[in-house]
Coordinates of C-alpha atoms in Angstrom, one line a residue:
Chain A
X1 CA 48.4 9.7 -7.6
X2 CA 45.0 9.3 -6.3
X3 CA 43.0 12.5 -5.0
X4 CA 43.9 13.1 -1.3
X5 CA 40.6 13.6 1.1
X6 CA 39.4 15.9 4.1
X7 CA 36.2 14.8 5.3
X8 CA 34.0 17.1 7.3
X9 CA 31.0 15.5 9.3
X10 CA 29.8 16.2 12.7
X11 CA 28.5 12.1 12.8
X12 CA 31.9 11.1 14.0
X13 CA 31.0 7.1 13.0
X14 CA 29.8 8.2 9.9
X15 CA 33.4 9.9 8.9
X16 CA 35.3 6.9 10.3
X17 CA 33.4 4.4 8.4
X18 CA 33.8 6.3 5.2
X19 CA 37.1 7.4 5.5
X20 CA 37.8 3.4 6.0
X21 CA 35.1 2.7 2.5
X22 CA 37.3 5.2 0.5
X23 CA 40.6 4.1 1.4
X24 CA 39.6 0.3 0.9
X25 CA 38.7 2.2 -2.9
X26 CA 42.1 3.5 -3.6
X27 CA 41.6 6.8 -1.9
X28 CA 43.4 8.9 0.3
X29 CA 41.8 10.4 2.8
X30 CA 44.2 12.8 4.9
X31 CA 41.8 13.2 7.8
X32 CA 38.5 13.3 8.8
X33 CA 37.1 16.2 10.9
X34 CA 33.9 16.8 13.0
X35 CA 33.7 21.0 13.0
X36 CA 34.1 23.8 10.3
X37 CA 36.8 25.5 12.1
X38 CA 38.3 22.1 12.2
X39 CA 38.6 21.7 8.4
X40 CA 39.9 25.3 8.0
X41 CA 43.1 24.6 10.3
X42 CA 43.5 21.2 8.1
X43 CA 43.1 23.2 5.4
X44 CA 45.9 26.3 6.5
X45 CA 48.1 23.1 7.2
X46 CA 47.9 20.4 4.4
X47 CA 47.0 19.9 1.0
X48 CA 43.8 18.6 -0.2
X49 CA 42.1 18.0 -3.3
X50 CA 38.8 17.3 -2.8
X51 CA 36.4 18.1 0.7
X52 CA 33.6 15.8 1.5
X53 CA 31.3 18.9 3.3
X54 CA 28.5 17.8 5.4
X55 CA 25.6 20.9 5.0
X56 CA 24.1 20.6 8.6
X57 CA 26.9 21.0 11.8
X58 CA 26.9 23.2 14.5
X59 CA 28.8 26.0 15.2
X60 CA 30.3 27.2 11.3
X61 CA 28.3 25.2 9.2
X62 CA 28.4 23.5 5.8
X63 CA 27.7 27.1 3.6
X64 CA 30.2 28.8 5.8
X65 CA 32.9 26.8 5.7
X66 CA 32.9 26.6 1.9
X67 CA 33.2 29.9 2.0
X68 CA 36.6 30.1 4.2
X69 CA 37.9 27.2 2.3
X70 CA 37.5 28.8 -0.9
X71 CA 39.4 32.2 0.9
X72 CA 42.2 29.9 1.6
X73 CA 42.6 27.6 -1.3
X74 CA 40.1 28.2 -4.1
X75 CA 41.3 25.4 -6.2
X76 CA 40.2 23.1 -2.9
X77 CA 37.6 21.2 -4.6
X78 CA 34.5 20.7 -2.8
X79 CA 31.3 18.3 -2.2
X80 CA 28.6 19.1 -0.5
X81 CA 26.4 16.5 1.5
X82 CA 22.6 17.7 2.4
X83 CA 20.5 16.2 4.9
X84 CA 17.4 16.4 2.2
X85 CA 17.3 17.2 -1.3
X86 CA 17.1 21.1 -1.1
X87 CA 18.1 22.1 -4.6
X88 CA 18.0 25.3 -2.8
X89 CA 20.7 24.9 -0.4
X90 CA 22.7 23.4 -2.9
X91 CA 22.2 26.0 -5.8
X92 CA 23.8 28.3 -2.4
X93 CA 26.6 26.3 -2.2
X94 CA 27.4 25.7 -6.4
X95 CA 27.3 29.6 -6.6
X96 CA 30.0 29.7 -3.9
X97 CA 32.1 27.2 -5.7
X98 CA 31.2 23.6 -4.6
X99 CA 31.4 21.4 -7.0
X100 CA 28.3 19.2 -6.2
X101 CA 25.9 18.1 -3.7
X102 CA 25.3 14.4 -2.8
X103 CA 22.2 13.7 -0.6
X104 CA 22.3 11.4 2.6
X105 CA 22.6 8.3 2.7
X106 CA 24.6 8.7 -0.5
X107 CA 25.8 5.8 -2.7
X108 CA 29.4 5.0 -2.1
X109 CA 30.2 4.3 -5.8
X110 CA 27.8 7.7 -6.1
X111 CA 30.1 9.4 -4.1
X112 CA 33.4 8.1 -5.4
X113 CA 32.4 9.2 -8.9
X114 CA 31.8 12.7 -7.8
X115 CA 35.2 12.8 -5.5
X116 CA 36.9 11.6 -9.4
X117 CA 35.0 14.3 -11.0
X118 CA 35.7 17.2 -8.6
X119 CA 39.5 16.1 -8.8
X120 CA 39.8 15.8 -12.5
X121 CA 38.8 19.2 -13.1
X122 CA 41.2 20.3 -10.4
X123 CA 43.9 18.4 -12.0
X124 CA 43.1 20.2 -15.1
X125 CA 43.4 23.2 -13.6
X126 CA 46.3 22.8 -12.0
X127 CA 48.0 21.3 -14.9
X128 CA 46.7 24.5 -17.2
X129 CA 48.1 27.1 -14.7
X130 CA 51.3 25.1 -14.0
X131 CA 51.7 24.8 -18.1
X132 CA 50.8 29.3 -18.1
X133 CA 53.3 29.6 -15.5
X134 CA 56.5 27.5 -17.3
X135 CA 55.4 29.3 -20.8
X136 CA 55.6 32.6 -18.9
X137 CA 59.3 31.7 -17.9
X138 CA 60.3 30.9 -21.0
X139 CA 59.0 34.1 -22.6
X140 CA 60.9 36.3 -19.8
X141 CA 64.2 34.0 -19.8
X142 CA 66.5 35.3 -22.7
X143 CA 66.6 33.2 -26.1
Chain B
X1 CA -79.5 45.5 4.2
X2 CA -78.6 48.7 2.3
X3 CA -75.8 49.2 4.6
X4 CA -74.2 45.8 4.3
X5 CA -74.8 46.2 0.4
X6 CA -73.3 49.2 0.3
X7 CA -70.2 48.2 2.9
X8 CA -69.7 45.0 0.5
X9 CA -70.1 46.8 -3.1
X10 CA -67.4 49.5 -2.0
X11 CA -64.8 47.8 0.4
X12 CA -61.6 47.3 -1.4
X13 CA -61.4 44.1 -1.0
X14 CA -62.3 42.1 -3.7
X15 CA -65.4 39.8 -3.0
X16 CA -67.9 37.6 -4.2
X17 CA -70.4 35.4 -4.1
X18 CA -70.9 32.2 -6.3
X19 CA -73.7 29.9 -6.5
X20 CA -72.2 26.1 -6.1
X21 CA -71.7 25.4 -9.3
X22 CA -69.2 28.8 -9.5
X23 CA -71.6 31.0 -11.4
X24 CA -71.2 34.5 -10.1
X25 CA -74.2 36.0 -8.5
X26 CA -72.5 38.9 -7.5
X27 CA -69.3 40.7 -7.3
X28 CA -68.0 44.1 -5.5
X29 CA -65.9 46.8 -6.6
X30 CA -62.6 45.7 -5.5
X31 CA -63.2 42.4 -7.9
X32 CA -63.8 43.9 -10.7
X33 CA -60.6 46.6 -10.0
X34 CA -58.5 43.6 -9.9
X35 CA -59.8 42.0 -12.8
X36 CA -60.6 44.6 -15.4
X37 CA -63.9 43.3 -16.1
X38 CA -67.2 45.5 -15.3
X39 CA -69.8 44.7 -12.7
X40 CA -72.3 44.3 -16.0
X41 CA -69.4 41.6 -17.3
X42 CA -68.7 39.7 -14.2
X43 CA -72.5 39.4 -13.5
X44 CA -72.3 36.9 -16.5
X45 CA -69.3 35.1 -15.4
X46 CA -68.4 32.3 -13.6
X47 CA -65.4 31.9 -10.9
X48 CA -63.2 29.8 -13.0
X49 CA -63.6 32.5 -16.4
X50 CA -61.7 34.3 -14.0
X51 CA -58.8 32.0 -14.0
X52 CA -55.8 31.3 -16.2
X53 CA -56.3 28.9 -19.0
X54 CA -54.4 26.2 -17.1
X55 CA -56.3 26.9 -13.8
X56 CA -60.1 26.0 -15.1
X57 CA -59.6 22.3 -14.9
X58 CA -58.8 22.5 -11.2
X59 CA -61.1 19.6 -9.2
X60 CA -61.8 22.1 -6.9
X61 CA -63.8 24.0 -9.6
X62 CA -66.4 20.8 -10.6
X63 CA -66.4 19.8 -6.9
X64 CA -67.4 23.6 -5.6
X65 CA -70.8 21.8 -3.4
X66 CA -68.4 20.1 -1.6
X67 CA -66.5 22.6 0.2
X68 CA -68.0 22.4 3.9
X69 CA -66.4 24.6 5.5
X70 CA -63.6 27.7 4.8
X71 CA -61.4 26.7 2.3
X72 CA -58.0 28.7 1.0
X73 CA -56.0 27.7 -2.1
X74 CA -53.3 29.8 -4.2
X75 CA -54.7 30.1 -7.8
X76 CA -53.6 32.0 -10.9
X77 CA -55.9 34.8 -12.2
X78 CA -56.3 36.0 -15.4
X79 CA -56.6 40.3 -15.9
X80 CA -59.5 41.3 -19.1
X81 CA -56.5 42.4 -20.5
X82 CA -54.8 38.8 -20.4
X83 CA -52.2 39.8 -17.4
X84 CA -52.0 36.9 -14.9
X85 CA -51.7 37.8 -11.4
X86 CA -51.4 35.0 -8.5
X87 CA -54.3 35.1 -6.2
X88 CA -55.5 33.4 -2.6
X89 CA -58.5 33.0 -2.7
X90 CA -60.9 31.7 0.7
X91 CA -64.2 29.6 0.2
X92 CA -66.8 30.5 3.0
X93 CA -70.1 28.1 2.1
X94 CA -73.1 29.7 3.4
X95 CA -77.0 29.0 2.7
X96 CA -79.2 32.1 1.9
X97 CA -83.1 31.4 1.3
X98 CA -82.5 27.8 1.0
X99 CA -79.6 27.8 -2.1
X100 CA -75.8 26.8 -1.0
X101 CA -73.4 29.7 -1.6
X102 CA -69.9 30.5 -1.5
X103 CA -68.5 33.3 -0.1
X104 CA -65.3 34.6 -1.9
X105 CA -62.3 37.1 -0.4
X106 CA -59.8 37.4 -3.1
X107 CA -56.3 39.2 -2.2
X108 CA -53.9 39.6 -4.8
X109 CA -51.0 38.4 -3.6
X110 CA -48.4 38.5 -6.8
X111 CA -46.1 41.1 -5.1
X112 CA -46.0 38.8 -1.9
X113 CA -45.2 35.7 -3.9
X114 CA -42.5 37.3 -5.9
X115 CA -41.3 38.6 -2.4
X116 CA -40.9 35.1 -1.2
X117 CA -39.5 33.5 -4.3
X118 CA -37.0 36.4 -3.8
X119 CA -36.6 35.0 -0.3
X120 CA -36.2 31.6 -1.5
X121 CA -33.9 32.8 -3.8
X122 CA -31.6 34.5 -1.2
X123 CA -32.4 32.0 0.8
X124 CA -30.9 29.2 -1.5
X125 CA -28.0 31.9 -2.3
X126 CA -27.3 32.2 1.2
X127 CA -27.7 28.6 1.1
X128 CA -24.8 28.2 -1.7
X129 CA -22.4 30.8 0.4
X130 CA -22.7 29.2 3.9
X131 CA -21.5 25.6 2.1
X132 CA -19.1 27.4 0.1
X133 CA -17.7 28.9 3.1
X134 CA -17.4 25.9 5.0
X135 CA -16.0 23.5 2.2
X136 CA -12.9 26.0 2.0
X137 CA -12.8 26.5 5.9
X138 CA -12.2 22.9 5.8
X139 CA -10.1 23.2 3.1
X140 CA -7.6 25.3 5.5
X141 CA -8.1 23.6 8.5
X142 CA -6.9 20.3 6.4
X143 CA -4.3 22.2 4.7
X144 CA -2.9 23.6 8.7
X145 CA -3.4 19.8 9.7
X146 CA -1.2 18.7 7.1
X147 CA 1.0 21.8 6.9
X148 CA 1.7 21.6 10.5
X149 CA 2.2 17.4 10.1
X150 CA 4.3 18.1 7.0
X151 CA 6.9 20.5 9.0
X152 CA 6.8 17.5 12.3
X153 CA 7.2 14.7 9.6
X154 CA 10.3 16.7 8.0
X155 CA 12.2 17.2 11.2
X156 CA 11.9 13.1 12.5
X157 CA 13.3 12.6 8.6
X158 CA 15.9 15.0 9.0
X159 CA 16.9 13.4 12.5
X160 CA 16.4 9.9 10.8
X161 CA 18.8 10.8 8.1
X162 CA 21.9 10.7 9.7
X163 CA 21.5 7.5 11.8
X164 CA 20.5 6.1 8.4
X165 CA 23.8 7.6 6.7
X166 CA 25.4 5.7 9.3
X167 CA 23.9 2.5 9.5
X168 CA 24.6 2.6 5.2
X169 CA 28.1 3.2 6.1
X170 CA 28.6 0.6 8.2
X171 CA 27.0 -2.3 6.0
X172 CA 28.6 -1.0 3.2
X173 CA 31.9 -1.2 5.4
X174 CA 30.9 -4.6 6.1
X175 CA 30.6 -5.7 2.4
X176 CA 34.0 -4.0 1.5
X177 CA 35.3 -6.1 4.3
X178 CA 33.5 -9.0 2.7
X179 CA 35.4 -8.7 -0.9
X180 CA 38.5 -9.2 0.6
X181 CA 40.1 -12.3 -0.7
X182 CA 40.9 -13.6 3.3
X183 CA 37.4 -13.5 3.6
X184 CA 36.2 -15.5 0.6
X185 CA 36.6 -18.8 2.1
X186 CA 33.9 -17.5 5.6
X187 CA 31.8 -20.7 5.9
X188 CA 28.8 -18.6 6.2
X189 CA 29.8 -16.4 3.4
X190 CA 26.7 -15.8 1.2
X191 CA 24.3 -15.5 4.4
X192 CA 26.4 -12.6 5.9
X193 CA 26.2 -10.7 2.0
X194 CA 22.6 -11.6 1.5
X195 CA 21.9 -10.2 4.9
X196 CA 23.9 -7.2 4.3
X197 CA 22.1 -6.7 0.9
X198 CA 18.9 -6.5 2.6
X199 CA 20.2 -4.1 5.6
X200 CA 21.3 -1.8 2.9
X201 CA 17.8 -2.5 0.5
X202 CA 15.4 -1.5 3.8
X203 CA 17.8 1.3 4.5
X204 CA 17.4 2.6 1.1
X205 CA 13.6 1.5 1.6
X206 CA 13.6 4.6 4.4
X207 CA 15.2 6.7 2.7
X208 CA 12.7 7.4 0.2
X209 CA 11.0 7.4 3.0
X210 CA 12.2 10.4 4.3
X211 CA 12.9 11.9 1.2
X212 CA 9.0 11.6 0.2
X213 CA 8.5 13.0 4.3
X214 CA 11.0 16.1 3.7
X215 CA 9.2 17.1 0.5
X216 CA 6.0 17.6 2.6
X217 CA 7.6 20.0 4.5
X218 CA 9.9 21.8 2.6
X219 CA 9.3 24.5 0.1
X220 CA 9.4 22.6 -3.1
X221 CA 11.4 22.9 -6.3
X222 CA 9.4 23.8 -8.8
X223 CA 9.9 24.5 -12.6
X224 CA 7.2 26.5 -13.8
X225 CA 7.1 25.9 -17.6
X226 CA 4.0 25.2 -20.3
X227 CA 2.5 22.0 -19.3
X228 CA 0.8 20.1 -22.1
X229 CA -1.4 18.5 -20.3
X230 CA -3.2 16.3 -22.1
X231 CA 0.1 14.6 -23.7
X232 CA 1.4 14.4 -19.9
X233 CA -1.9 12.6 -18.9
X234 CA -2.0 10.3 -22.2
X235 CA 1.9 9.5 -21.2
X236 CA 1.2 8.3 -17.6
X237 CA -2.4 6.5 -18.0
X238 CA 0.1 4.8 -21.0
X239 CA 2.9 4.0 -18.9
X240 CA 0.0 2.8 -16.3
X241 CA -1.7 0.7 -19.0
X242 CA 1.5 -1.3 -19.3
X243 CA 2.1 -1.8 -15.8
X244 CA -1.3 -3.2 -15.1
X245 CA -1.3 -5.3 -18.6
X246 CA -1.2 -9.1 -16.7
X247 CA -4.5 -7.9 -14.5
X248 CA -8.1 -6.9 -15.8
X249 CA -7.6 -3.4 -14.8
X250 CA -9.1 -1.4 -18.3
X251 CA -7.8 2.3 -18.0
X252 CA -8.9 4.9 -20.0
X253 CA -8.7 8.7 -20.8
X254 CA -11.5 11.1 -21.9
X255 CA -9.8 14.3 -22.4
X256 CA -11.2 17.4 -23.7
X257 CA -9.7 18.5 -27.1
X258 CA -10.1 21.8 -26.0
X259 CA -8.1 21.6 -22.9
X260 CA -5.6 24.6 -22.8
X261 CA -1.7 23.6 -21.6
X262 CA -1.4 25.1 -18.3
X263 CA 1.7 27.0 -16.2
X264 CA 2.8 24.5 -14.0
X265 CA 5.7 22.1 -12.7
X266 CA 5.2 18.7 -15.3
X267 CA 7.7 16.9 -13.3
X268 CA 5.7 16.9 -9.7
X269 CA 2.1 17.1 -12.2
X270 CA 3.3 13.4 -13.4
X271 CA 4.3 12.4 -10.1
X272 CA 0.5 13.4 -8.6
X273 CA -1.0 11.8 -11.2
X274 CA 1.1 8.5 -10.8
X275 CA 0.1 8.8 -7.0
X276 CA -3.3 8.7 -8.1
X277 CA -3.6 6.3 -10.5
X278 CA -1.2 3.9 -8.3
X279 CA -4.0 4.5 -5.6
X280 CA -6.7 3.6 -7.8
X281 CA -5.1 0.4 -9.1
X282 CA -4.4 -0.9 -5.6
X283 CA -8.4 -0.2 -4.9
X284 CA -8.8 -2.2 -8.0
X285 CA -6.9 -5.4 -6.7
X286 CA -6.7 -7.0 -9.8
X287 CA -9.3 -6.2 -12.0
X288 CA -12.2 -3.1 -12.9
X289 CA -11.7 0.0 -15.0
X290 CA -10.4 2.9 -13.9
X291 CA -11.3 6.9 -15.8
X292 CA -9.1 9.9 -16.4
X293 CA -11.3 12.5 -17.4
X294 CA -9.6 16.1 -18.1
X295 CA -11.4 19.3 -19.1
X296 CA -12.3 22.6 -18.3
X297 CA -14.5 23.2 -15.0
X298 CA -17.7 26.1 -15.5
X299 CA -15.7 28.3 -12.8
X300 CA -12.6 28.0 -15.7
X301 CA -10.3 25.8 -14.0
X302 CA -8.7 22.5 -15.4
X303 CA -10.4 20.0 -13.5
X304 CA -9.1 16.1 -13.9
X305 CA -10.9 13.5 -12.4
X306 CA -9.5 10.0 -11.5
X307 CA -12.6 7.3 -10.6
X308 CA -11.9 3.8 -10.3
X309 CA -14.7 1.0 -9.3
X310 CA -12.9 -0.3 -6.8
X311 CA -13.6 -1.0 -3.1
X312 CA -14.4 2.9 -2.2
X313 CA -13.5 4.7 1.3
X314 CA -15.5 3.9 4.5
X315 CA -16.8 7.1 5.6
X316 CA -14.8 7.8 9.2
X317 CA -11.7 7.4 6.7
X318 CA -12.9 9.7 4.1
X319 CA -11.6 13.0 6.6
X320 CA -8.3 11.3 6.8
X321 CA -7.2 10.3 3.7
X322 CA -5.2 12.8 3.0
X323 CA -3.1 12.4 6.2
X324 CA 0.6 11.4 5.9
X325 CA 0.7 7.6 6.9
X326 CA -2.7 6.8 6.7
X327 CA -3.4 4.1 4.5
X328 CA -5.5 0.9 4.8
X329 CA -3.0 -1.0 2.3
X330 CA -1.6 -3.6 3.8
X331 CA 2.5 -3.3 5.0
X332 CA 4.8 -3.0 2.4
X333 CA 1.8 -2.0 0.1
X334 CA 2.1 1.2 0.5
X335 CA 3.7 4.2 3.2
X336 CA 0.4 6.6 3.3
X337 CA 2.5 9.0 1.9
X338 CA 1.4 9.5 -1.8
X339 CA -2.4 11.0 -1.5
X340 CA -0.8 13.3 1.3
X341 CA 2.4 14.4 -0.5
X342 CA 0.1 14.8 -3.7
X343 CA -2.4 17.2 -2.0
X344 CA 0.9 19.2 -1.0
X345 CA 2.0 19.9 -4.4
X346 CA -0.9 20.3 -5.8
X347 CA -1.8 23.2 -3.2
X348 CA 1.5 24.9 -3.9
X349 CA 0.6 24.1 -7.3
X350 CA -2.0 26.4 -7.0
X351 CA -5.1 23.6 -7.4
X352 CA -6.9 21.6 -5.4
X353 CA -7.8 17.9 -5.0
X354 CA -11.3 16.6 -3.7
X355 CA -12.2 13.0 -3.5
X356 CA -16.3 11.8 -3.3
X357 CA -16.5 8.0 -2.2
X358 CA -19.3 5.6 -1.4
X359 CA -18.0 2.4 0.3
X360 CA -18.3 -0.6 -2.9
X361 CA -18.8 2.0 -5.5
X362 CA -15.4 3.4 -5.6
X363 CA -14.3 6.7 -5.6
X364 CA -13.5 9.5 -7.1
X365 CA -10.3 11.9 -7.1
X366 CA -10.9 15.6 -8.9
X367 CA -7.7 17.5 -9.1
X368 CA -8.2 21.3 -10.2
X369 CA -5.7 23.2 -11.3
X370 CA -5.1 26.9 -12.5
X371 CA -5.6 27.2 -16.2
X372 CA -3.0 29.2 -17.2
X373 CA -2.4 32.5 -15.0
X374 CA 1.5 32.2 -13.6
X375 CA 0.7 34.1 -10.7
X376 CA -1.8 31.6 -9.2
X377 CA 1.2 29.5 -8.3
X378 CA 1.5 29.7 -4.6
X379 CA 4.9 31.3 -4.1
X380 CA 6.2 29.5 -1.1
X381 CA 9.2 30.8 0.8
X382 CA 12.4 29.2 0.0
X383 CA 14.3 27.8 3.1
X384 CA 18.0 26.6 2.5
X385 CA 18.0 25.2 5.9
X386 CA 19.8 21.6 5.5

């Protein structure tokens, strides 16, 4: 099942276009939102594997909304885009959990690479709790 | 008479009176006080026995008849004792009973002339400050120019970034679009892809563009580690040698073997150095030699100068050189980014670069760098802002 997508970018052409590059790839990219608070209510509401986080928006901005999303589902995978290559910024957002940064203009194959990354490990995850979770059963259902 | 003998055998000041020839007919007091030697001595003396060694073959001294009129010259005097002392002396010729005579008035004037060597010595210190002081008030008037160009450069890239994330979006749409099998058979197929190629090669183009613009105003990145200098400069004037090996261009490196490694970033030291040398090969055109010389400055600092013989800088654009965009490559040849973002990392770097240029005698780029304390780094402040 290939990784399903929220992608968060004020530059409402920009999201289109690459909603519409990463679906031509195989992708599924549940929706594409221009605000923070935006991508927290699509968040509450559907699942998602991976975020594509623009850094700079107005109102909550890139930093903050990791934050939130990680409150609400930490096993949200998350990418960070940067207007400039502030190792900074990004070090900020790796500590709160984002799995990388990408800098704009990105590479699309770049970016796909990163999205396959970010969801691998959150497969992993998944499958490594689900896996704790059924031996847990088994222990507390009688022999 | 006996009261001008007696005024000019006890004023203090030294006097005498020579025949033309520069025998001493007589001498007062205050002579021989400033020359140790007795009346009785000096009687049998001539002017110049009174002079240092090196003073008695003076023209003056075999040409005494001709002296017309007053006369004053600086001379060195020798002491009985063999102490020098500088003297002025003043020639006065006079006639008395039909001989031509000089008058004399010697003042010793050592204390005066050490004085103004003193002077001259302040002077010249004074001198040394007052260019000091203005080389580095220029230094921070360049370094506000640039700062203050740096931060307006960085926010047009910022704003230029997202139109260009955009526009690489769209061709890259366009080329997706393109792969599809219904569109393999568009008559003008390989135009549309070739132009779409380039639209997304000049975009890229810009965006190392603006990279390049937000590093000049941005706090940068820096990993502050032992630099081994000299392998970092033998490793780029290498990796230069092979780029330039189809032209004439001879490059070569005179490093100190003394040359300590140095705290500092290697990864932005090899890109300033790269800047540099790339600079001096494009002043080269295609052939002349270009020198990397590394060592140790008298003030202590690492000091590594890059001089090519290529074309030089005219002097009105000697001032700007260090200005983002300016450049007198041609287009394409280069942005006019590289000397400027160069002279940014190497002040937060903690060094320096100074460049001396003579139109057709190429020029010369002398980086100086802190050799060795970690807290001569500048520590910039940090901004996360994206």
């Amino acid at each position: 099942m290939p990784p399903r997508i929220l992608i968060v970018d004020d530059e409402e052409r920009f999201r289109l276009t690459l909603s519409k590059r990463l679906g031509e790839r195989g992708l599924e990219v549940g929706a594409t939102v221009g605000t923070g608070m935006e991508a927290l209510r699509e968040i509450r509401e559907k699942a998602y594997d991976v975020v594509v986080l623009d850094v700079k928006m107005p109102g909550l901005d890139g930093i903050q909304t990791l934050e939130e999303i990680k409150k609400i589902n930490p096993h949200i995978e998350v990418l960070l885009l940067t207007g400039h290559a502030s190792v900074d910024a990004a070090v900020d957002g790796m500590r709160l959990g984002a799995y990388d940064y990408l800098m704009k203009p990105c590479e699309i194959e770049v970016l796909l690479d990163k999205i396959n990354g970010a969801y691998e490990i959150k497969a992993g995850r998944e499958e490594r709790i689900r896996q704790a979770e059924m031996r847990g059963r088994a222990d507390r259902e009688p022999a | 008479m006996f009261l001008f003998n007696t005024l000019f055998e006890n004023v203090p000041l030294p006097l005498l009176v020579t025949d033309e020839k520069g025998a001493i007919i007589f001498a007062n007091r205050g002579v021989s006080r400033v020359s140790g030697y007795t009346l009785e001595d000096l009687s049998s003396l001539a002017l110049s026995d009174l002079c240092a060694p090196y003073e008695r073959g003076r023209f003056l001294f075999a040409h005494l008849s001709q002296i017309k009129e007053t006369t004053e010259i600086d001379i060195d005097f020798q002491r009985k004792n063999g102490k020098f002392f500088m003297a002025h002396l003043s020639f006065s010729p006079f006639h008395y009973s039909g001989r031509s005579l000089l008058f004399l008035v010697l003042r010793d004037v050592t204390r005066r002339r050490v004085q103004e060597g003193k002077k001259r010595e302040d002077e010249e210190r004074y001198r040394k400050l007052l260019e000091e002081k203005n080389r580095l008030e220029e230094q921070l008037q360049r370094s506000r120019k640039l700062a203050a160009l740096g931060e307006l450069s960085a926010g047009v890239a910022h704003e230029i970034n997202n139109p260009l994330a955009v526009i690489t979006e769209e061709a890259g749409w366009l080329q997706d679009l393109l792969n599809r099998p219904e569109w393999k058979s568009l008559p003008a197929l390989a135009d549309f892809q070739d132009s779409l190629r380039e639209i997304l090669q000049q975009t890229k183009r810009c965006r190392e563009i603006t990279y390049n613009l937000l590093r000049l105003g941005r706090p940068l990145d820096m990993q502050v580690q032992e630099v081994n200098l000299r392998g970092l400069i033998e490793e780029v004037v290498e990796q230069k040698v092979r780029e330039t090996q189809e032209q004439s261009i001879k490059i070569q490196a005179e490093i100190d073997p003394n040359l300590p490694a140095i705290l500092s970033d290697a990864i932005l030291l090899r890109q300033v150095f790269l800047n540099f040398l790339n600079n001096a090969v494009d002043a080269l055109a295609e052939e002349g030699r270009i020198t990397v010389k590394a060592g140790l400055s008298p003030a202590g600092r690492v000091e590594v100068a890059i001089s090519d013989t290529g074309s030089g800088i005219a002097p009105e654009n000697l001032p700007r050189i260090f200005d983002p965009f300016f450049t007198t490559k041609s287009p394409g040849k280069g942005t006019g980014l590289g000397l400027s973002l160069s002279h940014t990392i190497l002040e937060r770097l903690g060094g320096s670069v100074s460049v001396r240029s003579r139109l057709g005698q190429g020029a010369t780029f002398t980086i100086q760098l802190p050799a060795g304390e970690k807290g001569a780094i500048a520590d910039a402040p940090q901004n996360s802002d994206c």
